[in-house]
mmCIF file with all atom_site columns, C-alpha atoms and ligand atoms in Angstrom:
data_model
loop_
_atom_site.group_PDB
_atom_site.id
_atom_site.type_symbol
_atom_site.label_atom_id
_atom_site.label_alt_id
_atom_site.label_comp_id
_atom_site.label_asym_id
_atom_site.label_entity_id
_atom_site.label_seq_id
_atom_site.pdbx_PDB_ins_code
_atom_site.Cartn_x
_atom_site.Cartn_y
_atom_site.Cartn_z
_atom_site.occupancy
_atom_site.B_iso_or_equiv
_atom_site.pdbx_formal_charge
_atom_site.auth_seq_id
_atom_site.auth_comp_id
_atom_site.auth_asym_id
_atom_site.auth_atom_id
_atom_site.pdbx_PDB_model_num
ATOM   1   C CA  . MET A 1 1   ? 0.344   0.083  0.308   1.00 76.00 ? 1   MET A CA  1
ATOM   2   C CA  . ARG A 1 2   ? 2.709   2.184  0.885   1.00 84.00 ? 2   ARG A CA  1
ATOM   3   C CA  . SER A 1 3   ? 4.522   1.782  -2.544  1.00 91.00 ? 3   SER A CA  1
ATOM   4   C CA  . ALA A 1 4   ? 0.997   2.518  -4.234  1.00 94.00 ? 4   ALA A CA  1
ATOM   5   C CA  . GLY A 1 5   ? 1.747   5.554  -2.956  1.00 95.00 ? 5   GLY A CA  1
ATOM   6   C CA  . PHE A 1 6   ? 5.016   6.167  -4.111  1.00 97.00 ? 6   PHE A CA  1
ATOM   7   C CA  . ALA A 1 7   ? 4.308   4.757  -7.399  1.00 97.00 ? 7   ALA A CA  1
ATOM   8   C CA  . TRP A 1 8   ? 1.106   7.277  -7.574  1.00 97.00 ? 8   TRP A CA  1
ATOM   9   C CA  . ALA A 1 9   ? 3.962   10.014 -6.241  1.00 97.00 ? 9   ALA A CA  1
ATOM   10  C CA  . GLY A 1 10  ? 6.208   9.235  -9.368  1.00 98.00 ? 10  GLY A CA  1
ATOM   11  C CA  . ILE A 1 11  ? 2.961   9.373  -11.431 1.00 98.00 ? 11  ILE A CA  1
ATOM   12  C CA  . ALA A 1 12  ? 1.908   12.391 -10.082 1.00 98.00 ? 12  ALA A CA  1
ATOM   13  C CA  . HIS A 1 13  ? 5.728   14.227 -10.673 1.00 98.00 ? 13  HIS A CA  1
ATOM   14  C CA  . ALA A 1 14  ? 5.308   13.363 -13.767 1.00 98.00 ? 14  ALA A CA  1
ATOM   15  C CA  . TYR A 1 15  ? 2.202   14.944 -14.805 1.00 98.00 ? 15  TYR A CA  1
ATOM   16  C CA  . ARG A 1 16  ? 2.785   17.745 -13.314 1.00 98.00 ? 16  ARG A CA  1
ATOM   17  C CA  . THR A 1 17  ? 6.305   18.499 -14.832 1.00 98.00 ? 17  THR A CA  1
ATOM   18  C CA  . GLN A 1 18  ? 6.030   16.349 -18.118 1.00 98.00 ? 18  GLN A CA  1
ATOM   19  C CA  . ALA A 1 19  ? 4.473   18.401 -20.713 1.00 98.00 ? 19  ALA A CA  1
ATOM   20  C CA  . ASN A 1 20  ? 4.818   15.463 -23.551 1.00 98.00 ? 20  ASN A CA  1
ATOM   21  C CA  . PHE A 1 21  ? 3.228   12.926 -20.658 1.00 98.00 ? 21  PHE A CA  1
ATOM   22  C CA  . ARG A 1 22  ? 0.186   14.796 -20.009 1.00 98.00 ? 22  ARG A CA  1
ATOM   23  C CA  . ILE A 1 23  ? -0.132  15.231 -23.863 1.00 98.00 ? 23  ILE A CA  1
ATOM   24  C CA  . GLU A 1 24  ? 0.044   10.844 -24.179 1.00 98.00 ? 24  GLU A CA  1
ATOM   25  C CA  . VAL A 1 25  ? -2.712  10.538 -20.385 1.00 98.00 ? 25  VAL A CA  1
ATOM   26  C CA  . TRP A 1 26  ? -4.941  13.028 -22.836 1.00 98.00 ? 26  TRP A CA  1
ATOM   27  C CA  . ALA A 1 27  ? -4.644  11.900 -26.637 1.00 98.00 ? 27  ALA A CA  1
ATOM   28  C CA  . GLY A 1 28  ? -5.325  8.092  -24.130 1.00 98.00 ? 28  GLY A CA  1
ATOM   29  C CA  . VAL A 1 29  ? -8.564  9.392  -22.101 1.00 98.00 ? 29  VAL A CA  1
ATOM   30  C CA  . LEU A 1 30  ? -9.447  10.171 -25.728 1.00 98.00 ? 30  LEU A CA  1
ATOM   31  C CA  . ALA A 1 31  ? -9.103  7.082  -27.759 1.00 98.00 ? 31  ALA A CA  1
ATOM   32  C CA  . THR A 1 32  ? -10.662 4.995  -25.104 1.00 98.00 ? 32  THR A CA  1
ATOM   33  C CA  . THR A 1 33  ? -13.341 7.376  -25.450 1.00 98.00 ? 33  THR A CA  1
ATOM   34  C CA  . LEU A 1 34  ? -14.047 6.846  -28.328 1.00 97.00 ? 34  LEU A CA  1
ATOM   35  C CA  . ALA A 1 35  ? -13.489 3.424  -28.310 1.00 98.00 ? 35  ALA A CA  1
ATOM   36  C CA  . LEU A 1 36  ? -16.228 2.391  -26.184 1.00 98.00 ? 36  LEU A CA  1
ATOM   37  C CA  . LEU A 1 37  ? -18.522 4.990  -27.828 1.00 97.00 ? 37  LEU A CA  1
ATOM   38  C CA  . LEU A 1 38  ? -17.742 3.076  -31.268 1.00 97.00 ? 38  LEU A CA  1
ATOM   39  C CA  . HIS A 1 39  ? -18.169 0.119  -29.582 1.00 97.00 ? 39  HIS A CA  1
ATOM   40  C CA  . ALA A 1 40  ? -15.011 -0.590 -30.683 1.00 98.00 ? 40  ALA A CA  1
ATOM   41  C CA  . PRO A 1 41  ? -12.226 -2.789 -28.938 1.00 98.00 ? 41  PRO A CA  1
ATOM   42  C CA  . LEU A 1 42  ? -10.500 -2.385 -26.080 1.00 98.00 ? 42  LEU A CA  1
ATOM   43  C CA  . SER A 1 43  ? -8.067  -4.053 -24.877 1.00 98.00 ? 43  SER A CA  1
ATOM   44  C CA  . PRO A 1 44  ? -5.332  -2.848 -27.484 1.00 98.00 ? 44  PRO A CA  1
ATOM   45  C CA  . ILE A 1 45  ? -5.834  1.079  -27.871 1.00 98.00 ? 45  ILE A CA  1
ATOM   46  C CA  . LEU A 1 46  ? -5.776  0.149  -23.239 1.00 98.00 ? 46  LEU A CA  1
ATOM   47  C CA  . LEU A 1 47  ? -2.289  -2.131 -23.932 1.00 98.00 ? 47  LEU A CA  1
ATOM   48  C CA  . SER A 1 48  ? -1.038  0.911  -25.829 1.00 98.00 ? 48  SER A CA  1
ATOM   49  C CA  . CYS A 1 49  ? -1.697  3.446  -23.933 1.00 98.00 ? 49  CYS A CA  1
ATOM   50  C CA  . ALA A 1 50  ? -0.239  1.075  -20.566 1.00 98.00 ? 50  ALA A CA  1
ATOM   51  C CA  . LEU A 1 51  ? 2.612   0.625  -22.902 1.00 98.00 ? 51  LEU A CA  1
ATOM   52  C CA  . VAL A 1 52  ? 3.800   4.587  -24.031 1.00 98.00 ? 52  VAL A CA  1
ATOM   53  C CA  . LEU A 1 53  ? 2.916   6.128  -19.934 1.00 98.00 ? 53  LEU A CA  1
ATOM   54  C CA  . GLY A 1 54  ? 5.013   2.632  -19.059 1.00 98.00 ? 54  GLY A CA  1
ATOM   55  C CA  . LEU A 1 55  ? 7.329   3.313  -21.207 1.00 98.00 ? 55  LEU A CA  1
ATOM   56  C CA  . GLU A 1 56  ? 7.618   7.728  -20.534 1.00 98.00 ? 56  GLU A CA  1
ATOM   57  C CA  . LEU A 1 57  ? 7.325   7.896  -16.995 1.00 98.00 ? 57  LEU A CA  1
ATOM   58  C CA  . VAL A 1 58  ? 10.617  5.069  -16.950 1.00 98.00 ? 58  VAL A CA  1
ATOM   59  C CA  . ASN A 1 59  ? 11.817  7.898  -18.998 1.00 98.00 ? 59  ASN A CA  1
ATOM   60  C CA  . THR A 1 60  ? 11.702  10.698 -16.932 1.00 98.00 ? 60  THR A CA  1
ATOM   61  C CA  . ALA A 1 61  ? 13.082  8.588  -14.311 1.00 98.00 ? 61  ALA A CA  1
ATOM   62  C CA  . LEU A 1 62  ? 16.348  7.869  -16.658 1.00 98.00 ? 62  LEU A CA  1
ATOM   63  C CA  . GLU A 1 63  ? 16.209  11.931 -17.088 1.00 98.00 ? 63  GLU A CA  1
ATOM   64  C CA  . ALA A 1 64  ? 16.668  12.051 -13.460 1.00 98.00 ? 64  ALA A CA  1
ATOM   65  C CA  . VAL A 1 65  ? 19.199  9.349  -12.720 1.00 98.00 ? 65  VAL A CA  1
ATOM   66  C CA  . VAL A 1 66  ? 21.164  10.977 -15.896 1.00 98.00 ? 66  VAL A CA  1
ATOM   67  C CA  . ASP A 1 67  ? 21.069  14.773 -14.439 1.00 98.00 ? 67  ASP A CA  1
ATOM   68  C CA  . LEU A 1 68  ? 22.152  13.387 -10.844 1.00 98.00 ? 68  LEU A CA  1
ATOM   69  C CA  . ALA A 1 69  ? 25.039  11.112 -12.748 1.00 97.00 ? 69  ALA A CA  1
ATOM   70  C CA  . SER A 1 70  ? 26.339  13.999 -14.805 1.00 95.00 ? 70  SER A CA  1
ATOM   71  C CA  . PRO A 1 71  ? 25.032  17.015 -14.574 1.00 95.00 ? 71  PRO A CA  1
ATOM   72  C CA  . GLY A 1 72  ? 27.823  18.148 -17.058 1.00 96.00 ? 72  GLY A CA  1
ATOM   73  C CA  . LEU A 1 73  ? 27.387  16.905 -20.920 1.00 97.00 ? 73  LEU A CA  1
ATOM   74  C CA  . HIS A 1 74  ? 28.574  13.922 -21.108 1.00 97.00 ? 74  HIS A CA  1
ATOM   75  C CA  . PRO A 1 75  ? 28.092  12.111 -24.301 1.00 97.00 ? 75  PRO A CA  1
ATOM   76  C CA  . LEU A 1 76  ? 26.916  8.672  -22.624 1.00 97.00 ? 76  LEU A CA  1
ATOM   77  C CA  . ALA A 1 77  ? 24.524  10.950 -21.073 1.00 98.00 ? 77  ALA A CA  1
ATOM   78  C CA  . LYS A 1 78  ? 23.306  11.892 -24.581 1.00 98.00 ? 78  LYS A CA  1
ATOM   79  C CA  . VAL A 1 79  ? 23.494  8.253  -25.371 1.00 98.00 ? 79  VAL A CA  1
ATOM   80  C CA  . ALA A 1 80  ? 20.903  7.387  -22.434 1.00 98.00 ? 80  ALA A CA  1
ATOM   81  C CA  . LYS A 1 81  ? 18.560  9.963  -22.849 1.00 98.00 ? 81  LYS A CA  1
ATOM   82  C CA  . ASP A 1 82  ? 18.303  9.705  -26.047 1.00 98.00 ? 82  ASP A CA  1
ATOM   83  C CA  . THR A 1 83  ? 18.684  5.651  -26.336 1.00 98.00 ? 83  THR A CA  1
ATOM   84  C CA  . ALA A 1 84  ? 15.135  6.269  -23.567 1.00 98.00 ? 84  ALA A CA  1
ATOM   85  C CA  . ALA A 1 85  ? 13.732  9.252  -25.953 1.00 98.00 ? 85  ALA A CA  1
ATOM   86  C CA  . GLY A 1 86  ? 13.724  6.687  -29.111 1.00 98.00 ? 86  GLY A CA  1
ATOM   87  C CA  . ALA A 1 87  ? 11.679  3.734  -27.416 1.00 98.00 ? 87  ALA A CA  1
ATOM   88  C CA  . VAL A 1 88  ? 9.262   6.086  -26.250 1.00 98.00 ? 88  VAL A CA  1
ATOM   89  C CA  . LEU A 1 89  ? 8.909   7.907  -29.738 1.00 98.00 ? 89  LEU A CA  1
ATOM   90  C CA  . LEU A 1 90  ? 8.457   4.240  -31.382 1.00 98.00 ? 90  LEU A CA  1
ATOM   91  C CA  . ALA A 1 91  ? 6.287   3.237  -28.742 1.00 98.00 ? 91  ALA A CA  1
ATOM   92  C CA  . SER A 1 92  ? 4.313   6.363  -29.187 1.00 98.00 ? 92  SER A CA  1
ATOM   93  C CA  . LEU A 1 93  ? 4.552   5.062  -32.952 1.00 98.00 ? 93  LEU A CA  1
ATOM   94  C CA  . GLY A 1 94  ? 3.009   2.084  -32.597 1.00 98.00 ? 94  GLY A CA  1
ATOM   95  C CA  . ALA A 1 95  ? 0.378   2.987  -30.748 1.00 98.00 ? 95  ALA A CA  1
ATOM   96  C CA  . LEU A 1 96  ? -0.579  5.961  -33.432 1.00 98.00 ? 96  LEU A CA  1
ATOM   97  C CA  . LEU A 1 97  ? -0.821  2.878  -35.968 1.00 98.00 ? 97  LEU A CA  1
ATOM   98  C CA  . VAL A 1 98  ? -2.889  0.726  -32.967 1.00 98.00 ? 98  VAL A CA  1
ATOM   99  C CA  . GLY A 1 99  ? -5.025  3.874  -33.059 1.00 98.00 ? 99  GLY A CA  1
ATOM   100 C CA  . LEU A 1 100 ? -5.638  4.278  -36.473 1.00 98.00 ? 100 LEU A CA  1
ATOM   101 C CA  . ALA A 1 101 ? -6.691  0.560  -37.128 1.00 98.00 ? 101 ALA A CA  1
ATOM   102 C CA  . VAL A 1 102 ? -8.802  -0.011 -34.960 1.00 98.00 ? 102 VAL A CA  1
ATOM   103 C CA  . LEU A 1 103 ? -10.679 3.240  -35.001 1.00 98.00 ? 103 LEU A CA  1
ATOM   104 C CA  . GLY A 1 104 ? -10.113 4.253  -38.273 1.00 97.00 ? 104 GLY A CA  1
ATOM   105 C CA  . PRO A 1 105 ? -13.009 1.816  -39.624 1.00 97.00 ? 105 PRO A CA  1
ATOM   106 C CA  . PRO A 1 106 ? -15.819 1.983  -37.124 1.00 97.00 ? 106 PRO A CA  1
ATOM   107 C CA  . LEU A 1 107 ? -14.415 5.902  -36.881 1.00 96.00 ? 107 LEU A CA  1
ATOM   108 C CA  . LEU A 1 108 ? -15.633 5.938  -41.253 1.00 95.00 ? 108 LEU A CA  1
ATOM   109 C CA  . ARG A 1 109 ? -18.504 3.930  -40.852 1.00 94.00 ? 109 ARG A CA  1
ATOM   110 C CA  . TRP A 1 110 ? -20.175 6.625  -38.129 1.00 92.00 ? 110 TRP A CA  1
ATOM   111 C CA  . LEU A 1 111 ? -18.715 9.609  -40.319 1.00 91.00 ? 111 LEU A CA  1
ATOM   112 C CA  . LEU A 1 112 ? -19.792 7.978  -43.602 1.00 91.00 ? 112 LEU A CA  1
ATOM   113 C CA  . PRO A 1 113 ? -23.123 5.979  -42.992 1.00 74.00 ? 113 PRO A CA  1
HETATM 114 N N1  . ATP B 2 .   ? 23.486  15.449 -19.814 1.00 78.91 ? 201 ATP B N1  1
HETATM 115 C C1  . ATP B 2 .   ? 23.524  15.739 -21.181 1.00 78.91 ? 201 ATP B C1  1
HETATM 116 N N2  . ATP B 2 .   ? 25.007  15.393 -21.212 1.00 78.91 ? 201 ATP B N2  1
HETATM 117 C C2  . ATP B 2 .   ? 25.025  15.331 -23.284 1.00 78.91 ? 201 ATP B C2  1
HETATM 118 N N3  . ATP B 2 .   ? 23.717  15.780 -23.915 1.00 78.91 ? 201 ATP B N3  1
HETATM 119 C C3  . ATP B 2 .   ? 22.968  15.858 -22.823 1.00 78.91 ? 201 ATP B C3  1
HETATM 120 C C4  . ATP B 2 .   ? 22.837  16.697 -21.835 1.00 78.91 ? 201 ATP B C4  1
HETATM 121 N N4  . ATP B 2 .   ? 21.696  16.116 -20.978 1.00 78.91 ? 201 ATP B N4  1
HETATM 122 C C5  . ATP B 2 .   ? 20.683  16.713 -21.974 1.00 78.91 ? 201 ATP B C5  1
HETATM 123 N N5  . ATP B 2 .   ? 22.098  15.854 -23.395 1.00 78.91 ? 201 ATP B N5  1
HETATM 124 C C6  . ATP B 2 .   ? 21.213  16.409 -25.059 1.00 78.91 ? 201 ATP B C6  1
HETATM 125 O O1  . ATP B 2 .   ? 19.635  17.266 -24.538 1.00 78.91 ? 201 ATP B O1  1
HETATM 126 C C7  . ATP B 2 .   ? 18.844  16.837 -25.347 1.00 78.91 ? 201 ATP B C7  1
HETATM 127 C C8  . ATP B 2 .   ? 17.251  17.283 -24.810 1.00 78.91 ? 201 ATP B C8  1
HETATM 128 O O2  . ATP B 2 .   ? 17.763  16.406 -22.913 1.00 78.91 ? 201 ATP B O2  1
HETATM 129 P P1  . ATP B 2 .   ? 16.483  17.323 -22.580 1.00 78.91 ? 201 ATP B P1  1
HETATM 130 O O3  . ATP B 2 .   ? 17.240  16.195 -20.796 1.00 78.91 ? 201 ATP B O3  1
HETATM 131 O O4  . ATP B 2 .   ? 16.274  18.807 -21.692 1.00 78.91 ? 201 ATP B O4  1
HETATM 132 O O5  . ATP B 2 .   ? 15.593  16.488 -22.327 1.00 78.91 ? 201 ATP B O5  1
HETATM 133 P P2  . ATP B 2 .   ? 13.635  15.883 -22.777 1.00 78.91 ? 201 ATP B P2  1
HETATM 134 O O6  . ATP B 2 .   ? 14.447  15.123 -23.767 1.00 78.91 ? 201 ATP B O6  1
HETATM 135 O O7  . ATP B 2 .   ? 14.228  17.354 -23.381 1.00 78.91 ? 201 ATP B O7  1
HETATM 136 O O8  . ATP B 2 .   ? 13.178  16.929 -21.844 1.00 78.91 ? 201 ATP B O8  1
HETATM 137 P P3  . ATP B 2 .   ? 12.387  17.264 -20.846 1.00 78.91 ? 201 ATP B P3  1
HETATM 138 O O9  . ATP B 2 .   ? 10.616  16.381 -21.828 1.00 78.91 ? 201 ATP B O9  1
HETATM 139 O O10 . ATP B 2 .   ? 11.884  16.467 -19.746 1.00 78.91 ? 201 ATP B O10 1
HETATM 140 O O11 . ATP B 2 .   ? 12.319  18.121 -21.456 1.00 78.91 ? 201 ATP B O11 1
HETATM 141 C C9  . ATP B 2 .   ? 18.749  14.944 -24.790 1.00 78.91 ? 201 ATP B C9  1
HETATM 142 O O12 . ATP B 2 .   ? 17.888  13.867 -25.700 1.00 78.91 ? 201 ATP B O12 1
HETATM 143 C C10 . ATP B 2 .   ? 20.633  14.794 -25.077 1.00 78.91 ? 201 ATP B C10 1
HETATM 144 O O13 . ATP B 2 .   ? 20.643  14.503 -26.399 1.00 78.91 ? 201 ATP B O13 1
#
């Protein structure tokens, strides 16, 4: 229970300080709402959201550790930050494709009956 509180503090910190995390949270809320309204499968949307948000949290954690360990510029600090950012980018592109594949057809049927 106590560790759940610490985990929630980490999520709240990311939401307060990371604009990308806020955008991803609200994109996830929008996609989930659309899936519910269009009776589209929810599992791929929820899994994609969990993957993107989870990786964004890991990216935020890694940035904090790198800044702590290497306040000055260092090539390895750059590799660590850029690679973690790359993981978030890949997951976000995957989630976008999943969203298009799952929500696109029912959305088109609704828009063009
Ligand atoms: N200590 C460092 N040494 C070398 N390059 C760094 C260092 N810190 C940051 N960089 C480079 O600058 C880029 C942006 O770093 P920054 O810490 O602002 O990350 P960010 O992705 O913009 O984070 P945030 O989402 O918090 O704004 C990194 O991806 C990396 O290429």
